Short mmCIF file of C-alpha atoms in Angstrom, two decimals:
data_model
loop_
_atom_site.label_atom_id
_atom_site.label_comp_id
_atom_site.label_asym_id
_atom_site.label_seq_id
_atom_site.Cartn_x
_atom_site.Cartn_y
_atom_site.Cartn_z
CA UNK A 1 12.99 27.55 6.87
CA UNK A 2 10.30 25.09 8.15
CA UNK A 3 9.89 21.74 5.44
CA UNK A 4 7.57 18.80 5.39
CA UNK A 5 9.95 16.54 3.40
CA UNK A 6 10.88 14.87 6.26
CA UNK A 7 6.75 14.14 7.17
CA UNK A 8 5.78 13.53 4.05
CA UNK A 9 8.29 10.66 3.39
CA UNK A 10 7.51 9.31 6.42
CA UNK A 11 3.90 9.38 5.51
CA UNK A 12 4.90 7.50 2.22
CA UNK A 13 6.16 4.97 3.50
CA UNK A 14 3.77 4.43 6.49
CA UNK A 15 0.88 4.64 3.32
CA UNK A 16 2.91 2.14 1.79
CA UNK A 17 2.61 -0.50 4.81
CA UNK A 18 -0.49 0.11 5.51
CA UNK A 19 -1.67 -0.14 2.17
CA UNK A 20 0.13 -3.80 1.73
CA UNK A 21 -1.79 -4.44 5.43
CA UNK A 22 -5.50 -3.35 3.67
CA UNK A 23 -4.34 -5.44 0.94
CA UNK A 24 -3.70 -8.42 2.99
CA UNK A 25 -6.26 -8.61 5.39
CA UNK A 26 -9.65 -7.58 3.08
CA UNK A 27 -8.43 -9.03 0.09
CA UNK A 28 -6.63 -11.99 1.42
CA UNK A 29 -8.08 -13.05 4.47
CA UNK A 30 -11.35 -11.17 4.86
CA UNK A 31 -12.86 -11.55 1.69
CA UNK A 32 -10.22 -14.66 0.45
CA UNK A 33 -10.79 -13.10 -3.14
CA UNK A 34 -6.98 -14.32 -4.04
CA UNK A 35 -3.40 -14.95 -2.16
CA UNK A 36 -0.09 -13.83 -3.18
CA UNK A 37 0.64 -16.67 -5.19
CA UNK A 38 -2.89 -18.11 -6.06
CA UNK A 39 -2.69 -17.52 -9.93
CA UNK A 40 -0.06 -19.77 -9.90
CA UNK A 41 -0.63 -21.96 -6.80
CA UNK A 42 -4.56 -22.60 -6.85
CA UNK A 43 -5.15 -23.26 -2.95
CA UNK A 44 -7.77 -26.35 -3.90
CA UNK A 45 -5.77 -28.58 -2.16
CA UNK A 46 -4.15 -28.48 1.21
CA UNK A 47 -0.64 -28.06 0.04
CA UNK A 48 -1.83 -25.14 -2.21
CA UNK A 49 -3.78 -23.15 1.00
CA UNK A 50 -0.60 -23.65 2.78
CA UNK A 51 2.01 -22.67 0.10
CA UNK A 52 -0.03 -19.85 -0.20
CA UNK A 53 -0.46 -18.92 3.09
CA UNK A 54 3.56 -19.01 3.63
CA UNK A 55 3.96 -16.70 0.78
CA UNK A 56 0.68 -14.34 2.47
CA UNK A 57 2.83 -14.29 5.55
CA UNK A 58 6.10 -13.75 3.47
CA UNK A 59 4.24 -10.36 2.46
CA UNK A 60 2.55 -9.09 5.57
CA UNK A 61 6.27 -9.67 6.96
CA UNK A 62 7.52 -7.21 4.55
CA UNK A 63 4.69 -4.22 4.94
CA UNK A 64 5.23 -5.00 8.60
CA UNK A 65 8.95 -3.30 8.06
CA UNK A 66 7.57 -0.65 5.57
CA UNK A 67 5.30 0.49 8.53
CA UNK A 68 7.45 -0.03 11.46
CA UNK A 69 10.54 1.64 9.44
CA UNK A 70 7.02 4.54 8.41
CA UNK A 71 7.14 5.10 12.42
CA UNK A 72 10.73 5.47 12.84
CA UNK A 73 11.01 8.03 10.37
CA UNK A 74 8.03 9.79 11.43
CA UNK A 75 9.65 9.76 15.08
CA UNK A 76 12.89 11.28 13.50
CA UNK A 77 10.31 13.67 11.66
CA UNK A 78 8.64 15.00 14.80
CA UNK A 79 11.81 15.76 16.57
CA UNK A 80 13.22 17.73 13.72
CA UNK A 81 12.67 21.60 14.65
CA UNK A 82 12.87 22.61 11.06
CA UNK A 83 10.09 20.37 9.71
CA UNK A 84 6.59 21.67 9.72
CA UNK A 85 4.12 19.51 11.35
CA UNK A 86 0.69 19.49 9.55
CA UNK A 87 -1.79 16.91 9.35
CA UNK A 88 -2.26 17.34 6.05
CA UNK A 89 0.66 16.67 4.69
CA UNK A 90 1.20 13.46 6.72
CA UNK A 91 -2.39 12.10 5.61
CA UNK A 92 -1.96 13.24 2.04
CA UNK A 93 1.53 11.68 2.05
CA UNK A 94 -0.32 8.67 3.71
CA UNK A 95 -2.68 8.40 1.21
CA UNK A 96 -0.24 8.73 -1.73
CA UNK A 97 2.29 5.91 -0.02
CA UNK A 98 -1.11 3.91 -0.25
CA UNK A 99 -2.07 4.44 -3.86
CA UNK A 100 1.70 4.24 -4.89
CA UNK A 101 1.68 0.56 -2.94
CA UNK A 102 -1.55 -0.67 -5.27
CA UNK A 103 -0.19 0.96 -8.63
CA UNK A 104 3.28 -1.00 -7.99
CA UNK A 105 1.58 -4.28 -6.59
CA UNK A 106 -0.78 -3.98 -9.10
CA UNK A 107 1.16 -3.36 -12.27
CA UNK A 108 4.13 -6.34 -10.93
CA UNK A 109 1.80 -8.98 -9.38
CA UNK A 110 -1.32 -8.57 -11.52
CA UNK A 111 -0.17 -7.86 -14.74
CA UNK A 112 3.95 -8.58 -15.34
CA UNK A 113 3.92 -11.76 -12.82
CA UNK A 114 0.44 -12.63 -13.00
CA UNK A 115 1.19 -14.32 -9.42
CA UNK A 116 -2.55 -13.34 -8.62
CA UNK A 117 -5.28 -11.27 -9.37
CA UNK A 118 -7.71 -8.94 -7.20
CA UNK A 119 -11.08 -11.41 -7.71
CA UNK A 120 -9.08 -14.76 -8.85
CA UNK A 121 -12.11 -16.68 -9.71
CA UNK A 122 -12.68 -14.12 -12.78
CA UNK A 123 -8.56 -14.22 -13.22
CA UNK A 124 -7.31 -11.23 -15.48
CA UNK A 125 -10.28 -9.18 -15.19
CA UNK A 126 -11.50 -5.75 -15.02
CA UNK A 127 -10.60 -5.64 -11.42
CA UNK A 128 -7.31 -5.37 -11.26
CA UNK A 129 -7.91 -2.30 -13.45
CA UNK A 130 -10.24 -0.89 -11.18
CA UNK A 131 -7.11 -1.64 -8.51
CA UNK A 132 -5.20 0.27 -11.08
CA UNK A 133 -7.50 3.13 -10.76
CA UNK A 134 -7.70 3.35 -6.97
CA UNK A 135 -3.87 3.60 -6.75
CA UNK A 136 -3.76 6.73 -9.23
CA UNK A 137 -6.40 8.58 -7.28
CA UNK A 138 -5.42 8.30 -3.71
CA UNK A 139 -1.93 9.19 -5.18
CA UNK A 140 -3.87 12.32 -6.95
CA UNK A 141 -5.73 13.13 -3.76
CA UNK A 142 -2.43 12.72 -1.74
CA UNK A 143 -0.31 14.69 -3.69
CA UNK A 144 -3.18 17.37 -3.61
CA UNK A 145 -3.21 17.47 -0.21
CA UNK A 146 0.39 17.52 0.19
CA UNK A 147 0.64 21.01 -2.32
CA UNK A 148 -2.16 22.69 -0.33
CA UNK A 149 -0.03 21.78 2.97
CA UNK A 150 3.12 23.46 1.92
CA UNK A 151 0.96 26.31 0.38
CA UNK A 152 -0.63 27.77 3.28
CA UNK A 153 1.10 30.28 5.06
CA UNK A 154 2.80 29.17 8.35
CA UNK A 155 1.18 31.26 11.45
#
């Protein structure tokens, strides 16, 4: 009996990575909207931006691992013969890994830590909702995708 658990989890947590890795570089670095800790470390001064920028680093080491450990179980995925390879379910799983990463980040760094928030000049604002928002529907259109995979008949 052909599966895509083993894709779809490998999806999940290559979606996870890469959504810390969007995260990082448009948010943080593109756009410098906010840093991981700039709610609570204002990077004003020079020891803030570099604070900061440790803690930045801190996290793009950690989706680093969620995305290289993504590829290894993808890897392990592919070689399976029982698992069935669609693209579908790997992108829907993809996109679902990514909206689960900005529900979680969102929900413990915006709102329980308050470390930072998604346009830090407003502070609590109706952007981090809106981040809120984007999480649930890529993990709607994910897990969508993901059904409609495992639905159609194999041929």
């Amino acid at each position: 009996m052909l599966t895509t658990k083993p894709l779809t989890s490998a999806g999940m947590v290559l979606g996870i990575g890469m959504g810390g890795f969007v995260d990082g570089i448009v948010f943080h670095q593109i756009l410098q909207l906010h840093n991981m800790l700039s709610a609570q470390i204002p990077t004003d001064t020079l020891v803030g931006a570099k604070t900061n920028m440790v803690w930045d680093g801190l996290f793009h080491t950690m989706v680093w691992i969620a995305t290289a450990s993504g590829i290894v179980l993808l890897w392990k995925a592919v070689k399976r013969p029982d698992v069935l390879l669609s693209g579908r379910a790997l992108f829907g799983s993809t996109l679902f890994g990514f909206g689960l990463f900005n529900l979680v980040e969102g929900i413990v760094d915006h709102h329980i830590l308050s470390l930072h928030h998604v346009y830090e000049r407003l502070g609590f604002s109706v952007w981090d909702y809106v981040f809120l928002a984007s999480g649930v529907a890529l993990m709607l259109t994910g897990s969508l995708m993901i059904r409609d995979a495992r639905s159609r008949p194999i041929s």
